Amino acid sequence: MIFTQLFSCDSAPGFVERNNLPELRLKRSFRMKVYISADIEGVTGVTHWDEADRLNPDYQEFREQMTAEVAAACEGALLAGGTEIWVKDAHGSARNLIAARLPKQTHLIRGWSGHPFSMVQELDGSFNAMLMIGYHSRAGSGANPLAHTISGNIAGLKINGSDASELLIHAYTAAYVGVPLVFLSGDEGICEDATLLIPQIATVAVKRGVGDASINIHPHLAVDQITKRVQTALLDDVSTCRLPLPEQFAVQITYKDHAMARRASFFPGAVIEHPHTIGFESDDYFEVLRLFAFVLRF
Ligand SMILES: [Zn+2]
């Protein structure tokens, strides 16, 4: 765990009586900033798109569970000594989480700014650690009935030849700004991907996908496990969860509809490799994120 000292005793507020300085030395202020990116398709119970659609009556129950799992992660972070938590609501409208159920130390990011950091908007090097809640298996996987990568229009997305999930995309963003990714909860498939990517990451698998079905742990058990595992992950040496960022990126995006691939191929630097597939290369990950911001969301 990395603590940053906010001020030394020498720079303590001037109104402090000189006689109180020894006591002040014992009360040094520390800061641990934690970032949480939250999705819903990897929350326990969620099995059908109706349950992830805010306009559907089925949604309320799962919005509440998404909120409970994020609140559990916040609690774990606070138990570990966290002092400031930023949460990105990162599903659909990005207006899912019930703010009053999160702790007062939380800054909640709602809606979409349009910034290419997308599901990790406002993440920067001032954060000590990042957590992912409710994450789900990627497009092309059978490990979640709702498996996809960013858009339902994508049949598959590869970065440097590896199948890419929303986990991989945003883990590289965390690496880009130098923040370790220490915890992920979601379906079993994405937990396995996370462990392959970052062997020291802590995970909680809240469900397993089987075709269009899911086998889920109890909502309260998910909450308990997330709190405990987040706490221990943040008390551990988070630097072991730093992901090295590749120096070069070769991206391939395969669309379900060939006309979408054709349109995306006109993004500067993109080429059409196959009627359904575009390719793009860069040595700057931000340029990859810029591509995604323009060709994955139409
Ligand atoms: Zn989602």
Short mmCIF file of C-alpha atoms and ligand atoms in Angstrom, two decimals:
data_model
loop_
_atom_site.label_atom_id
_atom_site.label_comp_id
_atom_site.label_asym_id
_atom_site.label_seq_id
_atom_site.Cartn_x
_atom_site.Cartn_y
_atom_site.Cartn_z
CA MET A 1 0.00 0.00 0.00
CA ILE A 2 1.35 3.41 -0.94
CA PHE A 3 0.68 6.22 1.44
CA THR A 4 1.24 9.81 0.45
CA GLN A 5 1.91 12.27 3.22
CA LEU A 6 -0.22 15.36 2.67
CA PHE A 7 1.92 17.69 4.73
CA SER A 8 4.92 17.42 6.96
CA CYS A 9 4.89 18.72 10.52
CA ASP A 10 6.92 21.67 9.29
CA SER A 11 4.06 22.77 7.07
CA ALA A 12 1.33 22.21 9.63
CA PRO A 13 -1.30 24.98 9.89
CA GLY A 14 0.07 28.10 11.55
CA PHE A 15 -2.66 28.37 14.18
CA VAL A 16 -1.42 25.24 15.96
CA GLU A 17 0.05 26.06 19.35
CA ARG A 18 3.75 25.35 19.46
CA ASN A 19 3.19 23.12 22.50
CA ASN A 20 0.88 20.87 20.45
CA LEU A 21 3.45 20.06 17.79
CA PRO A 22 4.59 16.72 19.32
CA GLU A 23 0.99 15.50 19.30
CA LEU A 24 0.58 16.69 15.72
CA ARG A 25 3.58 14.63 14.70
CA LEU A 26 1.66 11.55 15.83
CA LYS A 27 -1.35 12.56 13.74
CA ARG A 28 0.33 12.81 10.37
CA SER A 29 -2.27 12.81 7.66
CA PHE A 30 -2.12 10.10 5.04
CA ARG A 31 -4.01 9.82 1.83
CA MET A 32 -5.06 6.73 -0.11
CA LYS A 33 -7.08 7.46 -3.22
CA VAL A 34 -8.97 4.53 -4.73
CA TYR A 35 -10.70 4.43 -8.13
CA ILE A 36 -13.64 2.06 -8.81
CA SER A 37 -15.02 1.35 -12.29
CA ALA A 38 -18.44 -0.31 -12.11
CA ASP A 39 -20.46 -2.23 -14.71
CA ILE A 40 -23.62 -4.34 -14.27
CA GLU A 41 -23.35 -7.42 -16.56
CA GLY A 42 -20.91 -9.01 -14.11
CA VAL A 43 -23.05 -8.39 -11.01
CA THR A 44 -24.47 -11.48 -9.33
CA GLY A 45 -27.85 -12.47 -10.73
CA VAL A 46 -27.78 -10.40 -13.92
CA THR A 47 -28.60 -12.82 -16.77
CA HIS A 48 -30.74 -11.04 -19.39
CA TRP A 49 -30.49 -7.66 -21.12
CA ASP A 50 -33.87 -6.70 -19.61
CA GLU A 51 -32.14 -6.70 -16.21
CA ALA A 52 -29.51 -4.21 -17.44
CA ASP A 53 -31.98 -1.86 -19.16
CA ARG A 54 -33.06 1.08 -17.01
CA LEU A 55 -36.37 1.35 -18.86
CA ASN A 56 -37.35 -2.25 -18.03
CA PRO A 57 -39.15 -3.08 -14.76
CA ASP A 58 -36.73 -6.00 -14.19
CA TYR A 59 -33.83 -3.51 -13.85
CA GLN A 60 -34.49 -2.09 -10.36
CA GLU A 61 -33.46 -5.24 -8.47
CA PHE A 62 -30.15 -5.43 -10.29
CA ARG A 63 -29.43 -1.72 -10.06
CA GLU A 64 -29.72 -2.19 -6.31
CA GLN A 65 -27.34 -5.17 -6.36
CA MET A 66 -24.85 -3.25 -8.52
CA THR A 67 -24.99 -0.46 -5.94
CA ALA A 68 -24.56 -2.97 -3.08
CA GLU A 69 -21.46 -4.50 -4.70
CA VAL A 70 -19.90 -1.07 -5.31
CA ALA A 71 -20.74 0.01 -1.75
CA ALA A 72 -19.08 -3.21 -0.53
CA ALA A 73 -15.91 -2.35 -2.44
CA CYS A 74 -15.99 1.17 -0.96
CA GLU A 75 -16.33 -0.30 2.53
CA GLY A 76 -13.37 -2.62 1.92
CA ALA A 77 -11.32 0.35 0.72
CA LEU A 78 -12.21 2.40 3.80
CA LEU A 79 -11.38 -0.53 6.11
CA ALA A 80 -7.96 -0.69 4.43
CA GLY A 81 -7.35 2.99 5.21
CA GLY A 82 -8.73 4.56 2.03
CA THR A 83 -9.42 8.27 2.43
CA GLU A 84 -10.92 9.18 -0.94
CA ILE A 85 -12.85 7.00 -3.39
CA TRP A 86 -13.85 7.88 -6.93
CA VAL A 87 -16.52 5.72 -8.57
CA LYS A 88 -17.27 5.69 -12.31
CA ASP A 89 -20.76 4.45 -13.07
CA ALA A 90 -19.83 2.75 -16.34
CA HIS A 91 -22.88 0.89 -17.63
CA GLY A 92 -25.30 2.06 -20.30
CA SER A 93 -26.57 5.51 -19.38
CA ALA A 94 -23.95 5.61 -16.59
CA ARG A 95 -26.82 6.60 -14.26
CA ASN A 96 -27.35 3.33 -12.41
CA LEU A 97 -25.79 3.65 -8.96
CA ILE A 98 -27.85 4.95 -6.04
CA ALA A 99 -25.54 7.64 -4.70
CA ALA A 100 -26.94 7.89 -1.16
CA ARG A 101 -26.01 4.23 -0.52
CA LEU A 102 -22.31 4.93 -1.11
CA PRO A 103 -20.09 6.28 1.68
CA LYS A 104 -19.59 10.02 2.11
CA GLN A 105 -15.96 9.74 0.99
CA THR A 106 -17.18 8.86 -2.53
CA HIS A 107 -17.05 11.05 -5.63
CA LEU A 108 -19.51 9.55 -8.12
CA ILE A 109 -18.96 10.10 -11.86
CA ARG A 110 -22.27 9.77 -13.75
CA GLY A 111 -22.93 10.01 -17.49
CA TRP A 112 -20.35 10.03 -20.30
CA SER A 113 -17.99 12.96 -20.83
CA GLY A 114 -16.83 11.80 -24.26
CA HIS A 115 -13.23 11.46 -22.98
CA PRO A 116 -11.50 8.39 -24.50
CA PHE A 117 -10.79 7.01 -20.99
CA SER A 118 -14.48 6.05 -21.09
CA MET A 119 -15.14 3.58 -18.22
CA VAL A 120 -12.21 5.01 -16.23
CA GLN A 121 -12.84 8.73 -16.84
CA GLU A 122 -10.83 11.00 -14.48
CA LEU A 123 -8.31 8.24 -13.66
CA ASP A 124 -4.83 9.69 -13.25
CA GLY A 125 -1.54 9.06 -11.47
CA SER A 126 -2.84 10.52 -8.19
CA PHE A 127 -4.72 7.27 -7.46
CA ASN A 128 -3.04 4.54 -5.41
CA ALA A 129 -5.12 1.67 -6.81
CA MET A 130 -7.97 0.79 -9.15
CA LEU A 131 -10.79 -1.75 -8.63
CA MET A 132 -13.32 -3.15 -11.12
CA ILE A 133 -16.82 -4.24 -10.02
CA GLY A 134 -19.45 -6.07 -12.10
CA TYR A 135 -17.10 -6.68 -15.03
CA HIS A 136 -18.04 -9.30 -17.62
CA SER A 137 -16.59 -11.64 -20.22
CA ARG A 138 -15.57 -10.29 -23.61
CA ALA A 139 -17.16 -10.52 -27.04
CA GLY A 140 -16.61 -14.01 -28.42
CA SER A 141 -16.61 -15.63 -24.95
CA GLY A 142 -19.29 -18.06 -23.77
CA ALA A 143 -18.70 -17.32 -20.08
CA ASN A 144 -21.54 -14.82 -19.61
CA PRO A 145 -24.96 -14.70 -21.35
CA LEU A 146 -24.29 -10.97 -21.86
CA ALA A 147 -20.65 -11.30 -23.02
CA HIS A 148 -19.58 -8.32 -25.15
CA THR A 149 -16.81 -5.75 -25.54
CA ILE A 150 -18.03 -2.16 -25.24
CA SER A 151 -20.65 -2.57 -27.98
CA GLY A 152 -23.07 -5.29 -29.00
CA ASN A 153 -22.05 -4.57 -32.61
CA ILE A 154 -18.61 -6.10 -32.13
CA ALA A 155 -18.01 -9.81 -32.81
CA GLY A 156 -14.43 -9.63 -31.53
CA LEU A 157 -11.64 -7.21 -30.67
CA LYS A 158 -7.95 -8.08 -30.50
CA ILE A 159 -5.03 -6.12 -29.10
CA ASN A 160 -1.63 -7.51 -30.14
CA GLY A 161 -3.31 -10.78 -31.10
CA SER A 162 -5.07 -11.30 -27.75
CA ASP A 163 -8.85 -11.25 -27.42
CA ALA A 164 -9.66 -8.00 -25.64
CA SER A 165 -12.25 -7.43 -22.93
CA GLU A 166 -13.34 -4.20 -21.26
CA LEU A 167 -11.01 -5.38 -18.49
CA LEU A 168 -7.98 -5.43 -20.83
CA ILE A 169 -8.83 -2.09 -22.45
CA HIS A 170 -9.12 -0.28 -19.13
CA ALA A 171 -6.30 -2.18 -17.41
CA TYR A 172 -4.01 -0.80 -20.12
CA THR A 173 -5.43 2.68 -19.43
CA ALA A 174 -4.54 2.21 -15.75
CA ALA A 175 -1.05 1.14 -16.83
CA TYR A 176 -0.87 4.20 -19.10
CA VAL A 177 -1.29 6.51 -16.08
CA GLY A 178 0.69 4.25 -13.71
CA VAL A 179 -2.10 2.97 -11.44
CA PRO A 180 -2.12 -0.70 -10.31
CA LEU A 181 -5.31 -2.72 -10.89
CA VAL A 182 -5.67 -4.67 -7.63
CA PHE A 183 -9.19 -6.16 -7.63
CA LEU A 184 -11.93 -7.34 -9.99
CA SER A 185 -15.35 -8.90 -9.38
CA GLY A 186 -17.53 -10.35 -12.13
CA ASP A 187 -18.22 -13.63 -13.89
CA GLU A 188 -15.79 -16.55 -13.69
CA GLY A 189 -14.53 -16.01 -17.25
CA ILE A 190 -13.45 -12.41 -16.68
CA CYS A 191 -11.89 -13.34 -13.31
CA GLU A 192 -9.78 -15.97 -15.12
CA ASP A 193 -8.77 -13.38 -17.75
CA ALA A 194 -7.80 -10.95 -14.96
CA THR A 195 -5.59 -13.51 -13.23
CA LEU A 196 -3.87 -14.38 -16.51
CA LEU A 197 -3.23 -10.69 -17.14
CA ILE A 198 -2.17 -9.70 -13.59
CA PRO A 199 -1.25 -12.81 -11.54
CA GLN A 200 -1.36 -10.94 -8.19
CA ILE A 201 -4.82 -9.41 -8.71
CA ALA A 202 -7.55 -10.33 -6.19
CA THR A 203 -10.84 -11.50 -7.70
CA VAL A 204 -14.34 -12.50 -6.60
CA ALA A 205 -16.30 -14.57 -9.12
CA VAL A 206 -19.98 -13.93 -8.37
CA LYS A 207 -21.41 -16.12 -11.14
CA ARG A 208 -20.75 -18.57 -13.95
CA GLY A 209 -22.35 -18.34 -17.36
CA VAL A 210 -23.75 -21.43 -19.10
CA GLY A 211 -25.25 -20.62 -22.47
CA ASP A 212 -28.08 -18.17 -21.82
CA ALA A 213 -28.15 -19.15 -18.12
CA SER A 214 -26.10 -18.07 -15.13
CA ILE A 215 -25.30 -19.77 -11.83
CA ASN A 216 -24.98 -17.10 -9.15
CA ILE A 217 -23.76 -16.78 -5.59
CA HIS A 218 -26.15 -15.17 -3.08
CA PRO A 219 -26.32 -11.36 -3.33
CA HIS A 220 -25.33 -10.93 0.33
CA LEU A 221 -22.41 -13.37 -0.02
CA ALA A 222 -21.15 -11.37 -3.02
CA VAL A 223 -21.21 -8.22 -0.88
CA ASP A 224 -19.38 -9.92 2.02
CA GLN A 225 -16.69 -11.41 -0.22
CA ILE A 226 -16.08 -8.18 -2.12
CA THR A 227 -15.60 -6.18 1.11
CA LYS A 228 -13.12 -8.73 2.53
CA ARG A 229 -11.10 -9.23 -0.65
CA VAL A 230 -10.88 -5.50 -1.43
CA GLN A 231 -9.67 -4.80 2.10
CA THR A 232 -6.93 -7.44 1.97
CA ALA A 233 -5.94 -6.48 -1.59
CA LEU A 234 -5.41 -2.85 -0.57
CA LEU A 235 -3.51 -3.81 2.60
CA ASP A 236 -1.17 -5.92 0.47
CA ASP A 237 1.66 -4.53 -1.65
CA VAL A 238 -0.37 -3.03 -4.50
CA SER A 239 2.75 -2.43 -6.57
CA THR A 240 2.74 -6.15 -7.47
CA CYS A 241 -0.41 -5.42 -9.51
CA ARG A 242 1.24 -2.96 -11.88
CA LEU A 243 0.69 -4.06 -15.48
CA PRO A 244 3.48 -3.35 -17.98
CA LEU A 245 2.19 -1.36 -20.94
CA PRO A 246 3.17 -2.73 -24.38
CA GLU A 247 5.32 -0.38 -26.47
CA GLN A 248 3.38 -1.07 -29.66
CA PHE A 249 -0.31 -1.75 -30.27
CA ALA A 250 -1.86 -3.65 -33.18
CA VAL A 251 -5.66 -3.59 -32.94
CA GLN A 252 -8.19 -5.60 -34.95
CA ILE A 253 -11.92 -4.99 -34.59
CA THR A 254 -14.39 -7.40 -36.19
CA TYR A 255 -17.95 -6.12 -36.60
CA LYS A 256 -21.06 -8.24 -36.91
CA ASP A 257 -22.12 -5.98 -39.81
CA HIS A 258 -19.68 -5.45 -42.70
CA ALA A 259 -21.10 -1.96 -43.37
CA MET A 260 -19.96 -0.85 -39.89
CA ALA A 261 -16.42 -2.10 -40.61
CA ARG A 262 -16.43 -0.16 -43.87
CA ARG A 263 -17.48 3.03 -42.10
CA ALA A 264 -14.94 2.55 -39.26
CA SER A 265 -12.13 2.03 -41.79
CA PHE A 266 -12.28 5.75 -42.60
CA PHE A 267 -10.98 6.66 -39.10
CA PRO A 268 -7.49 8.18 -39.67
CA GLY A 269 -4.91 5.36 -39.67
CA ALA A 270 -7.47 2.54 -39.81
CA VAL A 271 -7.43 0.05 -42.69
CA ILE A 272 -9.95 -2.53 -43.82
CA GLU A 273 -8.44 -6.00 -43.50
CA HIS A 274 -11.54 -8.05 -44.25
CA PRO A 275 -15.12 -7.03 -45.05
CA HIS A 276 -15.94 -7.30 -41.31
CA THR A 277 -12.56 -6.35 -39.81
CA ILE A 278 -10.53 -3.15 -39.48
CA GLY A 279 -6.90 -2.88 -38.34
CA PHE A 280 -5.09 -0.02 -36.58
CA GLU A 281 -1.55 0.37 -35.25
CA SER A 282 0.04 2.91 -32.89
CA ASP A 283 2.83 3.16 -30.33
CA ASP A 284 0.65 5.49 -28.19
CA TYR A 285 -2.13 3.81 -26.24
CA PHE A 286 -4.10 7.05 -26.10
CA GLU A 287 -4.42 6.87 -29.90
CA VAL A 288 -5.90 3.37 -29.50
CA LEU A 289 -8.39 4.77 -26.99
CA ARG A 290 -9.19 7.62 -29.37
CA LEU A 291 -9.95 5.02 -32.08
CA PHE A 292 -12.24 3.11 -29.69
CA ALA A 293 -14.09 6.31 -28.76
CA PHE A 294 -15.02 6.86 -32.40
CA VAL A 295 -15.50 3.38 -33.90
CA LEU A 296 -17.00 1.29 -31.07
CA ARG A 297 -19.92 3.46 -30.10
CA PHE A 298 -21.89 4.17 -33.27
ZN ZN B 1 -22.40 -2.74 -19.06
#
